XYZ file of C-alpha atoms in Angstrom:
721
model
C 7.891 -42.056 -129.806
C 4.514 -40.673 -128.854
C 1.259 -42.600 -128.983
C -0.053 -40.669 -131.972
C 3.013 -41.465 -134.087
C 2.812 -45.111 -133.135
C -0.829 -45.220 -134.145
C -0.092 -43.618 -137.492
C 2.577 -46.203 -138.241
C 0.140 -49.024 -137.590
C -2.470 -47.636 -139.936
C -2.873 -49.490 -143.225
C -1.254 -47.779 -146.210
C -3.525 -45.555 -148.235
C -4.720 -47.012 -151.510
C -3.957 -44.939 -154.572
C -6.214 -44.118 -157.518
C -4.950 -45.116 -160.972
C -2.800 -42.499 -162.712
C -4.731 -40.378 -165.233
C -3.882 -40.927 -168.866
C -4.981 -41.033 -172.467
C -6.063 -44.248 -174.206
C -6.823 -45.294 -177.741
C -9.952 -47.302 -176.952
C -12.434 -47.906 -174.161
C -11.294 -51.427 -173.337
C -7.713 -50.262 -172.874
C -8.886 -47.649 -170.367
C -10.934 -50.205 -168.403
C -8.038 -52.668 -168.457
C -5.657 -49.992 -167.122
C -7.926 -49.101 -164.204
C -8.650 -52.735 -163.386
C -5.004 -53.825 -163.494
C -3.889 -50.954 -161.303
C -6.656 -51.789 -158.829
C -5.276 -55.325 -158.496
C -1.862 -53.917 -157.556
C -3.493 -51.758 -154.869
C -5.742 -54.449 -153.460
C -9.179 -53.228 -154.454
C -11.823 -54.128 -157.022
C -13.137 -51.867 -159.771
C -16.510 -52.339 -161.407
C -18.291 -50.429 -164.154
C -20.946 -48.491 -162.283
C -22.423 -46.731 -165.265
C -21.409 -46.953 -168.900
C -22.363 -45.094 -172.023
C -20.384 -47.015 -174.554
C -20.015 -44.211 -177.048
C -18.759 -41.306 -174.896
C -18.471 -42.006 -171.138
C -17.528 -44.839 -168.788
C -17.707 -44.509 -164.988
C -15.648 -46.928 -162.904
C -16.326 -47.350 -159.183
C -14.970 -49.471 -156.366
C -16.487 -52.534 -154.702
C -14.760 -54.792 -152.245
C -15.997 -57.717 -154.251
C -17.272 -60.391 -151.892
C -16.643 -58.575 -148.603
C -20.069 -57.971 -147.103
C -21.331 -55.882 -144.250
C -24.563 -56.219 -142.270
C -27.305 -53.802 -143.276
C -29.477 -54.508 -140.216
C -30.137 -51.386 -138.188
C -30.169 -51.574 -134.377
C -33.770 -51.608 -133.164
C -35.563 -51.538 -129.877
C -37.059 -55.018 -129.449
C -39.633 -53.602 -127.084
C -41.259 -51.836 -130.000
C -43.340 -54.434 -131.774
C -43.947 -52.336 -134.869
C -40.261 -52.492 -135.703
C -40.138 -56.264 -135.639
C -40.779 -56.483 -139.365
C -37.575 -54.499 -139.980
C -35.390 -57.007 -138.202
C -34.805 -59.052 -141.301
C -31.071 -59.228 -141.923
C -29.750 -58.037 -145.265
C -26.335 -57.541 -146.734
C -24.740 -55.933 -149.743
C -21.313 -55.157 -151.115
C -19.442 -52.391 -149.340
C -19.923 -49.101 -151.150
C -16.894 -46.927 -151.786
C -16.747 -43.255 -152.834
C -13.923 -43.927 -155.292
C -14.755 -43.071 -158.926
C -12.699 -42.907 -162.100
C -14.243 -41.204 -165.118
C -13.318 -41.893 -168.719
C -14.511 -39.506 -171.431
C -14.043 -39.792 -175.153
C -12.687 -36.618 -176.741
C -11.456 -36.284 -180.320
C -11.383 -40.043 -180.741
C -9.334 -40.692 -177.580
C -10.372 -41.762 -174.089
C -9.189 -39.469 -171.289
C -9.119 -40.834 -167.742
C -9.647 -38.486 -164.802
C -10.297 -39.202 -161.121
C -13.432 -37.727 -159.583
C -12.789 -39.171 -156.130
C -9.702 -41.177 -155.276
C -10.601 -41.937 -151.639
C -11.519 -45.418 -150.353
C -13.448 -46.204 -147.171
C -12.121 -49.734 -146.631
C -8.836 -51.585 -146.262
C -7.043 -53.197 -149.203
C -7.427 -56.883 -149.859
C -4.755 -58.846 -148.018
C -4.762 -61.879 -150.254
C -5.211 -62.285 -153.988
C -7.543 -65.181 -153.308
C -10.092 -62.621 -152.097
C -9.997 -60.860 -155.448
C -12.794 -61.776 -157.882
C -10.260 -61.977 -160.707
C -8.702 -64.958 -158.974
C -11.966 -66.856 -159.439
C -12.208 -66.342 -163.163
C -11.779 -69.216 -165.535
C -9.193 -69.382 -168.273
C -10.254 -69.586 -171.894
C -9.607 -73.330 -172.102
C -11.592 -73.887 -168.880
C -14.562 -71.990 -170.317
C -14.690 -74.289 -173.314
C -14.348 -77.328 -171.058
C -17.338 -76.054 -169.068
C -19.255 -75.750 -172.310
C -18.418 -79.331 -173.352
C -19.218 -80.819 -169.930
C -22.489 -78.874 -169.742
C -23.531 -80.307 -173.103
C -22.611 -83.757 -171.738
C -25.096 -83.226 -168.864
C -22.695 -82.645 -165.941
C -23.790 -80.521 -162.977
C -21.802 -77.460 -161.743
C -20.260 -79.334 -158.779
C -19.215 -82.210 -161.052
C -17.717 -79.751 -163.558
C -15.806 -77.937 -160.819
C -14.444 -81.204 -159.432
C -13.033 -82.175 -162.831
C -11.559 -78.741 -163.428
C -9.721 -78.908 -160.104
C -8.111 -82.193 -161.119
C -6.070 -80.304 -163.711
C -5.907 -77.029 -161.757
C -5.833 -77.668 -157.988
C -5.369 -73.920 -157.306
C -8.704 -73.027 -158.878
C -10.657 -70.817 -156.470
C -13.969 -70.704 -158.297
C -17.166 -71.999 -156.720
C -20.160 -73.843 -158.213
C -21.900 -70.475 -158.396
C -19.200 -69.211 -160.754
C -19.638 -72.298 -162.933
C -23.376 -71.670 -163.009
C -22.790 -68.049 -164.107
C -20.565 -69.214 -166.960
C -23.206 -71.732 -168.036
C -25.824 -68.981 -168.045
C -23.669 -66.802 -170.267
C -23.018 -69.711 -172.598
C -26.757 -70.285 -172.949
C -27.078 -66.636 -173.975
C -24.473 -67.137 -176.688
C -21.728 -65.185 -174.918
C -18.826 -67.609 -175.295
C -16.154 -65.020 -174.524
C -17.178 -64.601 -170.856
C -15.172 -61.537 -169.869
C -11.570 -61.612 -171.038
C -10.471 -64.977 -169.607
C -7.945 -63.262 -167.356
C -6.982 -65.676 -164.581
C -4.906 -64.422 -161.657
C -3.339 -67.183 -159.592
C -3.225 -66.958 -155.790
C 0.554 -67.388 -155.546
C 0.920 -64.023 -157.287
C 0.206 -61.889 -154.261
C -1.551 -58.603 -154.831
C 1.265 -56.630 -153.248
C 0.673 -52.898 -153.338
C 2.589 -51.059 -156.050
C 3.785 -54.379 -157.498
C 1.993 -53.699 -160.748
C 4.266 -55.625 -163.097
C 4.365 -58.778 -160.949
C 0.585 -59.094 -161.002
C -0.079 -58.355 -164.637
C 2.584 -59.116 -167.224
C 2.252 -56.695 -170.178
C 1.066 -58.246 -173.406
C 4.103 -56.993 -175.307
C 6.369 -58.997 -172.994
C 4.294 -62.145 -173.437
C 4.905 -62.294 -177.189
C 7.619 -64.476 -178.641
C 9.666 -62.748 -179.905
C 8.747 -59.796 -177.662
C 7.137 -56.794 -179.302
C 8.645 -53.385 -178.613
C 5.988 -51.235 -176.881
C 4.936 -47.662 -177.394
C 5.091 -45.297 -174.431
C 1.906 -43.231 -174.378
C 0.769 -41.137 -171.438
C 3.127 -42.819 -168.987
C 2.177 -46.393 -169.962
C 4.066 -48.911 -172.066
C 1.391 -50.351 -174.340
C 1.401 -52.883 -177.132
C 0.520 -51.302 -180.449
C -2.744 -52.269 -182.120
C -0.945 -52.330 -185.468
C -0.876 -55.609 -187.357
C 2.358 -54.642 -189.159
C 5.748 -55.158 -187.517
C 9.402 -55.035 -188.500
C 11.807 -57.663 -187.218
C 14.729 -56.399 -185.152
C 17.616 -58.633 -186.223
C 20.801 -59.457 -184.356
C 23.324 -58.637 -187.120
C 25.824 -61.199 -185.829
C 23.451 -64.172 -185.812
C 20.545 -62.961 -187.997
C 18.166 -64.164 -185.292
C 15.061 -62.105 -184.525
C 15.561 -60.223 -181.257
C 12.178 -58.505 -181.148
C 9.534 -56.941 -183.348
C 8.874 -53.231 -183.659
C 5.329 -52.211 -184.672
C 4.419 -49.527 -187.161
C 2.476 -47.305 -184.790
C -1.054 -46.521 -185.949
C -2.195 -42.969 -186.581
C -4.570 -43.169 -183.607
C -1.732 -44.205 -181.299
C 0.492 -41.431 -182.601
C -2.270 -38.907 -181.961
C -2.721 -40.319 -178.466
C 0.997 -39.811 -177.777
C 0.915 -36.207 -178.980
C -2.291 -35.595 -177.035
C -0.684 -36.991 -173.881
C 2.388 -34.790 -174.361
C 0.254 -31.717 -175.004
C -1.871 -32.469 -171.956
C 1.164 -32.927 -169.705
C 2.905 -29.738 -170.832
C 1.099 -27.090 -168.693
C 1.798 -28.821 -165.381
C 5.328 -29.868 -166.373
C 6.380 -26.383 -167.495
C 5.142 -25.035 -164.137
C 7.120 -27.654 -162.226
C 10.055 -25.880 -160.537
C 13.305 -26.351 -162.434
C 14.918 -27.733 -159.262
C 12.425 -30.610 -159.252
C 13.041 -31.279 -162.940
C 16.757 -31.388 -162.177
C 16.205 -33.864 -159.339
C 14.442 -36.156 -161.784
C 17.550 -36.041 -163.986
C 19.765 -36.809 -160.958
C 17.703 -39.924 -160.312
C 17.710 -40.761 -164.024
C 21.502 -40.686 -164.270
C 21.730 -42.850 -161.162
C 19.463 -45.466 -162.766
C 21.437 -45.381 -166.027
C 24.608 -46.167 -164.092
C 22.792 -49.005 -162.356
C 21.697 -50.579 -165.652
C 24.783 -49.704 -167.705
C 25.602 -53.338 -168.450
C 22.043 -54.133 -169.571
C 21.993 -51.143 -171.897
C 25.364 -52.034 -173.408
C 24.306 -55.640 -173.980
C 21.094 -54.537 -175.684
C 23.023 -52.168 -177.965
C 25.472 -54.895 -178.921
C 22.669 -57.385 -179.546
C 20.642 -55.096 -181.803
C 23.368 -52.949 -183.400
C 26.354 -55.286 -183.466
C 29.079 -53.002 -182.074
C 31.414 -54.422 -179.455
C 30.432 -54.337 -175.806
C 33.265 -51.922 -175.024
C 32.081 -49.581 -177.759
C 28.477 -49.863 -176.550
C 29.539 -49.147 -172.973
C 31.392 -46.007 -174.104
C 28.317 -44.905 -176.040
C 26.167 -45.056 -172.916
C 28.813 -43.102 -171.006
C 28.767 -40.356 -173.650
C 24.990 -40.139 -173.406
C 25.197 -40.155 -169.618
C 27.322 -37.003 -169.760
C 24.361 -35.189 -171.327
C 22.065 -36.317 -168.500
C 24.623 -35.112 -165.973
C 24.765 -31.803 -167.851
C 20.964 -31.565 -167.624
C 21.248 -31.884 -163.835
C 22.733 -28.380 -163.750
C 20.553 -26.795 -166.382
C 19.011 -24.166 -164.118
C 22.047 -21.896 -164.322
C 21.973 -21.984 -168.123
C 18.365 -20.773 -168.226
C 19.009 -17.631 -166.221
C 17.823 -14.568 -168.102
C 19.083 -10.975 -168.028
C 17.862 -8.001 -166.029
C 18.382 -4.330 -166.838
C 17.270 -1.917 -164.186
C 15.899 1.553 -164.909
C 16.128 1.446 -168.703
C 13.912 4.492 -168.558
C 12.417 6.534 -165.759
C 11.270 3.869 -163.265
C 11.152 1.190 -165.979
C 12.920 -2.185 -165.707
C 13.439 -4.697 -168.491
C 14.337 -8.366 -168.225
C 14.391 -11.477 -170.397
C 13.408 -15.029 -169.500
C 13.685 -18.372 -171.283
C 10.532 -20.458 -171.557
C 9.892 -23.963 -172.930
C 8.365 -24.367 -176.386
C 5.777 -27.081 -175.746
C 5.731 -30.503 -177.419
C 9.051 -31.366 -179.093
C 10.077 -34.462 -181.051
C 13.225 -36.439 -181.820
C 13.910 -38.751 -184.777
C 16.873 -41.054 -184.147
C 19.273 -43.078 -186.344
C 20.545 -46.607 -185.746
C 24.257 -45.854 -185.238
C 23.930 -44.614 -181.631
C 20.714 -46.126 -180.224
C 21.358 -44.795 -176.691
C 23.529 -41.705 -177.106
C 21.365 -39.899 -179.678
C 18.115 -40.221 -177.645
C 20.090 -38.944 -174.651
C 21.240 -35.995 -176.758
C 17.608 -35.086 -177.207
C 15.006 -35.702 -174.537
C 16.929 -35.055 -171.256
C 17.748 -31.484 -172.311
C 14.274 -30.930 -173.777
C 12.308 -32.127 -170.749
C 14.580 -30.457 -168.211
C 13.910 -27.179 -170.039
C 10.204 -27.818 -169.358
C 9.075 -29.320 -172.672
C 7.308 -32.603 -173.269
C 8.718 -34.999 -175.846
C 7.828 -37.491 -178.593
C 10.725 -39.850 -179.380
C 10.910 -42.003 -182.489
C 13.803 -44.473 -182.177
C 15.324 -46.242 -185.150
C 13.264 -49.222 -186.213
C 16.523 -51.206 -186.529
C 17.568 -51.031 -182.859
C 14.842 -49.468 -180.679
C 15.510 -51.469 -177.523
C 17.960 -49.086 -175.853
C 15.606 -46.115 -176.264
C 12.745 -48.055 -174.649
C 15.005 -49.144 -171.774
C 16.026 -45.515 -171.219
C 12.363 -44.500 -171.228
C 11.625 -47.148 -168.586
C 14.383 -45.686 -166.442
C 13.062 -42.154 -166.982
C 9.600 -43.236 -165.824
C 11.162 -44.992 -162.829
C 13.072 -41.796 -162.054
C 9.760 -39.979 -161.667
C 9.137 -38.363 -165.023
C 5.377 -37.622 -164.968
C 2.917 -39.306 -167.314
C 2.975 -37.829 -170.792
C 6.235 -35.900 -170.456
C 8.115 -38.526 -172.496
C 6.359 -40.621 -175.145
C 7.713 -43.153 -177.648
C 6.233 -44.106 -181.011
C 7.693 -46.435 -183.628
C 7.528 -46.512 -187.379
C 9.096 -45.373 -190.606
C 8.014 -42.821 -193.217
C 4.412 -42.369 -192.052
C 5.401 -41.479 -188.492
C 8.159 -39.143 -189.709
C 5.659 -37.358 -191.959
C 3.155 -37.123 -189.104
C 5.779 -35.563 -186.833
C 6.763 -33.047 -189.513
C 3.144 -32.051 -190.202
C 1.707 -32.024 -186.685
C 0.798 -28.499 -185.607
C 1.157 -29.388 -181.919
C 4.871 -30.219 -182.310
C 6.965 -27.067 -182.042
C 10.504 -28.365 -182.618
C 12.142 -31.433 -184.162
C 15.627 -32.793 -183.581
C 16.829 -35.143 -186.318
C 19.931 -37.278 -186.821
C 20.190 -39.546 -189.835
C 21.127 -39.952 -193.494
C 21.653 -36.937 -195.718
C 18.636 -37.417 -198.002
C 16.277 -38.087 -195.096
C 17.621 -35.089 -193.197
C 17.084 -32.750 -196.130
C 13.542 -34.070 -196.523
C 12.682 -33.662 -192.827
C 14.195 -30.183 -192.716
C 12.255 -29.010 -195.775
C 8.936 -30.521 -194.706
C 9.124 -29.452 -191.057
C 10.418 -25.942 -191.694
C 7.642 -25.413 -194.235
C 5.239 -25.897 -191.312
C 7.053 -23.226 -189.302
C 8.763 -25.628 -186.883
C 12.174 -25.331 -185.358
C 14.403 -28.031 -186.780
C 17.973 -29.149 -186.159
C 19.086 -31.758 -188.668
C 22.441 -33.513 -188.321
C 23.005 -35.666 -191.387
C 25.723 -37.316 -193.490
C 29.471 -37.068 -193.070
C 32.683 -37.728 -194.945
C 35.287 -36.916 -192.341
C 38.906 -36.446 -193.398
C 42.178 -37.046 -191.596
C 45.148 -35.130 -192.971
C 48.428 -36.900 -192.158
C 51.568 -34.791 -192.408
C 54.969 -36.439 -193.068
C 56.184 -35.454 -189.579
C 53.283 -37.090 -187.741
C 54.001 -39.581 -184.957
C 53.703 -42.958 -186.679
C 52.409 -45.218 -183.899
C 49.997 -42.700 -182.371
C 48.630 -41.729 -185.788
C 48.105 -45.310 -186.962
C 46.378 -46.234 -183.709
C 44.008 -43.284 -184.043
C 43.260 -43.935 -187.731
C 42.505 -47.631 -187.260
C 40.400 -47.066 -184.133
C 38.234 -44.306 -185.569
C 38.086 -45.708 -189.104
C 36.952 -49.209 -188.151
C 35.398 -48.696 -184.696
C 31.683 -49.491 -184.642
C 32.255 -51.112 -188.057
C 32.608 -47.558 -189.405
C 28.923 -46.936 -188.697
C 29.165 -43.560 -187.008
C 29.073 -39.980 -188.167
C 32.369 -39.195 -186.419
C 34.398 -41.886 -188.215
C 37.507 -40.717 -190.086
C 36.651 -42.538 -193.280
C 39.062 -40.689 -195.615
C 42.796 -40.177 -195.047
C 44.764 -37.604 -197.017
C 48.492 -38.387 -196.863
C 50.562 -35.282 -197.549
C 53.760 -36.298 -199.391
C 52.495 -39.755 -200.357
C 51.106 -42.983 -198.891
C 54.165 -45.177 -199.416
C 55.792 -44.693 -195.964
C 52.491 -45.522 -194.255
C 50.931 -48.208 -196.463
C 52.403 -51.439 -195.083
C 52.008 -50.469 -191.429
C 48.416 -49.318 -191.954
C 47.476 -52.616 -193.621
C 49.261 -54.563 -190.888
C 47.305 -52.767 -188.143
C 44.007 -53.314 -189.939
C 44.673 -57.022 -190.482
C 45.282 -57.475 -186.760
C 41.709 -56.502 -185.900
C 39.610 -59.420 -184.616
C 36.326 -59.616 -186.539
C 33.593 -61.399 -184.572
C 30.341 -60.844 -182.716
C 30.405 -57.851 -180.404
C 29.560 -60.036 -177.408
C 32.850 -61.930 -177.726
C 35.431 -60.663 -175.212
C 38.217 -60.164 -177.783
C 36.091 -58.529 -180.498
C 37.524 -55.470 -182.283
C 35.185 -55.249 -185.251
C 31.547 -56.330 -185.190
C 28.993 -56.764 -187.978
C 27.200 -54.028 -189.915
C 23.569 -53.385 -189.080
C 21.786 -55.278 -191.879
C 22.110 -57.408 -194.956
C 21.108 -54.417 -197.100
C 23.878 -52.299 -195.558
C 26.379 -55.064 -196.213
C 25.352 -55.300 -199.867
C 25.584 -51.518 -200.303
C 29.085 -51.416 -198.808
C 30.167 -54.270 -201.096
C 28.821 -52.359 -204.082
C 30.684 -49.161 -203.204
C 33.944 -51.051 -202.650
C 33.568 -52.734 -206.030
C 32.692 -49.419 -207.702
C 35.861 -47.838 -206.285
C 37.983 -50.738 -207.481
C 36.484 -50.603 -210.964
C 37.062 -46.831 -211.099
C 40.798 -47.239 -210.593
C 41.284 -47.420 -206.847
C 43.786 -49.950 -205.511
C 42.407 -52.524 -203.082
C 45.107 -52.780 -200.400
C 42.944 -54.866 -198.072
C 39.666 -56.572 -198.985
C 37.374 -57.622 -196.143
C 34.352 -58.619 -198.180
C 34.797 -62.385 -198.118
C 35.589 -62.806 -194.452
C 34.103 -65.781 -192.590
C 33.572 -65.647 -188.838
C 33.555 -69.084 -187.125
C 30.291 -69.620 -185.287
C 28.665 -66.660 -187.002
C 28.801 -67.711 -190.638
C 25.501 -65.998 -191.503
C 26.287 -62.674 -189.838
C 26.600 -59.336 -191.604
C 30.365 -59.178 -191.250
C 32.758 -57.137 -193.345
C 36.430 -57.130 -192.499
C 38.614 -54.038 -192.472
C 38.946 -52.747 -196.043
C 41.447 -50.188 -197.402
C 41.267 -48.498 -200.813
C 44.154 -46.331 -202.039
C 44.583 -43.970 -204.994
C 41.048 -42.704 -204.438
C 40.033 -39.538 -206.292
C 37.226 -37.069 -205.617
C 35.210 -38.176 -208.671
C 34.741 -41.765 -207.480
C 31.370 -42.915 -206.157
C 32.970 -44.448 -203.065
C 34.266 -40.977 -202.148
C 31.145 -39.007 -203.035
C 28.850 -41.265 -201.007
C 28.932 -41.896 -197.285
C 29.938 -45.568 -197.106
C 29.073 -46.032 -193.421
C 31.114 -49.201 -193.125
C 34.611 -50.439 -192.135
C 36.278 -48.953 -195.201
C 39.209 -46.499 -195.238
C 39.768 -44.401 -198.353
C 43.344 -43.212 -198.900
C 44.097 -40.091 -200.929
C 47.361 -38.233 -201.540
C 48.288 -34.544 -201.637
C 51.541 -32.718 -202.390
C 51.029 -29.997 -199.784
C 48.911 -29.020 -196.808
C 47.146 -26.436 -198.979
C 46.061 -29.156 -201.400
C 44.922 -31.353 -198.505
C 42.870 -28.513 -197.006
C 41.331 -27.869 -200.426
C 40.292 -31.542 -200.688
C 38.497 -31.235 -197.354
C 36.850 -27.921 -198.194
C 35.444 -28.864 -201.611
C 33.708 -31.922 -200.157
C 29.997 -31.274 -199.608
C 30.072 -32.628 -196.055
C 31.389 -30.567 -193.149
C 31.035 -32.625 -189.999
C 34.689 -32.710 -188.959
C 38.330 -33.222 -189.887
C 41.587 -33.970 -188.098
C 45.248 -33.273 -188.714
C 48.145 -35.353 -187.420
C 51.406 -33.438 -187.200
C 54.151 -32.297 -184.851
C 54.196 -28.832 -186.425
C 52.271 -26.152 -184.555
C 52.383 -23.931 -187.642
C 50.715 -26.599 -189.790
C 48.118 -27.339 -187.092
C 47.240 -23.661 -186.730
C 46.950 -23.219 -190.494
C 44.691 -26.268 -190.717
C 42.529 -25.123 -187.817
C 42.069 -21.687 -189.375
C 41.451 -22.595 -193.005
C 39.529 -25.884 -192.886
C 35.744 -25.497 -193.321
C 34.200 -28.035 -190.963
C 32.316 -27.947 -187.704
C 34.773 -29.948 -185.580
C 38.566 -30.001 -185.788
C 40.878 -32.546 -184.206
C 44.591 -31.958 -183.808
C 46.495 -35.209 -183.290
C 43.241 -36.836 -182.188
C 40.201 -38.087 -184.122
C 37.050 -35.991 -184.042
C 34.874 -37.204 -181.214
C 31.729 -36.482 -179.275
C 32.425 -33.227 -177.489
C 31.429 -32.713 -173.834
C 27.782 -31.634 -173.551
C 28.682 -28.195 -172.195
C 30.353 -27.574 -175.592
C 27.966 -27.835 -178.544
C 28.304 -30.593 -181.140
C 28.982 -28.543 -184.264
C 28.695 -29.418 -187.940
C 28.540 -27.384 -191.119
C 27.723 -27.439 -194.839
C 25.550 -30.394 -195.888
C 26.166 -32.223 -192.621
C 23.950 -29.878 -190.620
C 20.860 -27.767 -191.208
C 19.887 -25.350 -188.445
C 21.091 -22.268 -186.627
C 21.277 -24.044 -183.268
C 23.370 -27.161 -182.615
C 23.030 -29.980 -180.100
C 24.102 -29.626 -176.463
C 25.701 -26.675 -174.725
C 24.091 -23.252 -174.718
C 22.848 -23.794 -178.275
C 20.882 -26.850 -177.127
C 19.203 -24.808 -174.391
C 18.354 -22.088 -176.894
C 16.897 -24.623 -179.313
C 14.465 -26.045 -176.740
C 13.471 -22.679 -175.265
C 12.236 -19.322 -176.484
C 13.191 -15.936 -175.150
C 10.623 -13.533 -173.737
C 11.366 -9.907 -172.852
C 9.350 -8.176 -170.140
C 9.347 -4.431 -169.592
C 7.669 -3.273 -166.400
C 6.926 -0.130 -164.484
C 5.573 -0.016 -160.951
C 4.405 3.530 -160.348
C 1.169 5.026 -159.078
C -0.756 6.835 -161.827
C -2.116 10.193 -160.728
C -5.565 11.140 -161.936
C -4.273 14.094 -163.932
C -1.595 12.052 -165.744
C -2.396 11.498 -169.377
C -0.744 8.734 -171.372
C 1.249 9.743 -174.426
C 0.353 8.392 -177.840
C 3.921 8.748 -179.083
C 6.237 5.748 -179.397
C 8.271 5.462 -176.161
C 12.031 5.302 -176.623
C 13.880 4.581 -173.379
C 17.127 5.989 -174.790
C 15.729 9.524 -174.850
C 15.084 11.617 -171.760
C 12.326 13.370 -173.647
C 10.725 10.099 -174.600
C 11.040 8.788 -171.072
C 8.935 11.708 -169.907
C 6.219 10.531 -172.293
C 5.804 7.070 -170.797
C 2.450 6.535 -169.096
C 2.612 7.879 -165.572
C 5.908 9.711 -166.007
């Protein structure tokens, strides 16, 4: 190793400026810069502030002084008066500038360089000398009692031996109290044992949304997880215990606008980022998902209720999409046609749209977000994600991993809410495309409102998936598939086979089907032997009960009733046992509506043609399966059934991401589906370029006629030909 390299290794690490971003209010901006400075070991002060439009933040070492005395020649008597020693805080060229534009504060860095070393110890930081709120009021009481600053400090240290403040700091607080300023800064007290390690941002300052009990789910705006300023929250309930897991805020309009602004601001640089770099971010992202797979699965089970095994499989299905995004460059290759006319080439390219948005349901809190934003951002778009308010935790955890993977500030943003946020997304002119998964009525509403604004929209909605069972089907394999896909996830998934059409009658299958369903263990999803967890909410449980009762009252036979099940240790949970209704007809409410619960509806048909007709007249067209050993019957079913996905001797399932997830009829509204080539086409737009590189002679005159490259005559009329 040479001397120069050795010297460079011994140099102190360079301090970083805070990341630029967009903030709702001025105090949030100042807090962001100040907190980041603590993690880097420097001190930020407000150098100049115009409260309405501009705030300038500069750097001071804060208590580290240097001598201002200039070297003088003592032999010169006239300079003796200049020998007086003075000192001041070390100046630093660093400056961060916050400007208010359109109601939002935008942080930019004028000069990110520092001319001093970082603080080595948190005890040197002025924040460490600040008093807590309770200490400020104690100072006020002791001052009124006539105690001096040193006496006050001595008593404060009896209860807080680690207090680093000096009598001067006590005096400053007393002065502010005399002026009527009881708040005295923001009472933020940093303890010396929390070392100001560089880049250890979270260890120094715990976010406010984590400090709440129960914790409050944060928004992600401009690369920062921030607690919403909204006073209205929705409780996220563990459906097995009915305990509050967290609270999700109804994001304010200002915060939503800040998220869109951040996404719009990040788009130009992100779209110009080479696709190879975007792919590398996805490689790192999938690595981090694998690392935290268990945490994600546990969060899904806690908030949704599905079993841990089911939650783990959900994350794996979403992970496949991220892995698919790692190779997205080859799918964005355009086409090139050389010499379409005399010296003229034509080629097409795919370009990102801009700001896109995703609205997610509760049934797959990890997989559906992973359907959306990895493909969108890898194509070069920026994204606004609205998770379900019932189980938002997995989406936020995935966003944390995406930020850790290196996704730049503003590329991915998260906002929470219900109808108001959905309406804002549909109406916002800056959002170019919306991906929606959810109930049928909500999907139709979003599609109509968003498309009326000229947006691209893909809307995957309700389902009533059928399984046609032929008399020659393999009994054990068929029953296993029907029970697994009918009751898995408590039936709360759009791929569930909720209706079975038995060709030739139910009688040979009835007893064995009921026996298999009864064997399912109903308990909390965190239990190791759980087969069937709770439904998402009390309201969902009541709705499922109502539809079961309506089917029974309409003439359906209740082969197995799971409504009155009691789960030991979880008596208050939203549990419904496996339920089977037979003799169901197409005019019953339980068949017309999507039950979205652990309920199997059994119908009968005399022939495969009748069974196919039952599937085709249903308004939903997500998918259907046939179970048979006859290749002729399977081929007939595959050809004639009118659904998006067909299973032959298997349930319909989430297809690999390189093959698009397809739906039809009322289950889907769009021309472009999720995943595969269609997903790339949805998040990009095609641009055709026609070019000619040819010197124009001075005597060449351009033609005013329309050029047609298919005609030799027309090709002679192109400019310069």
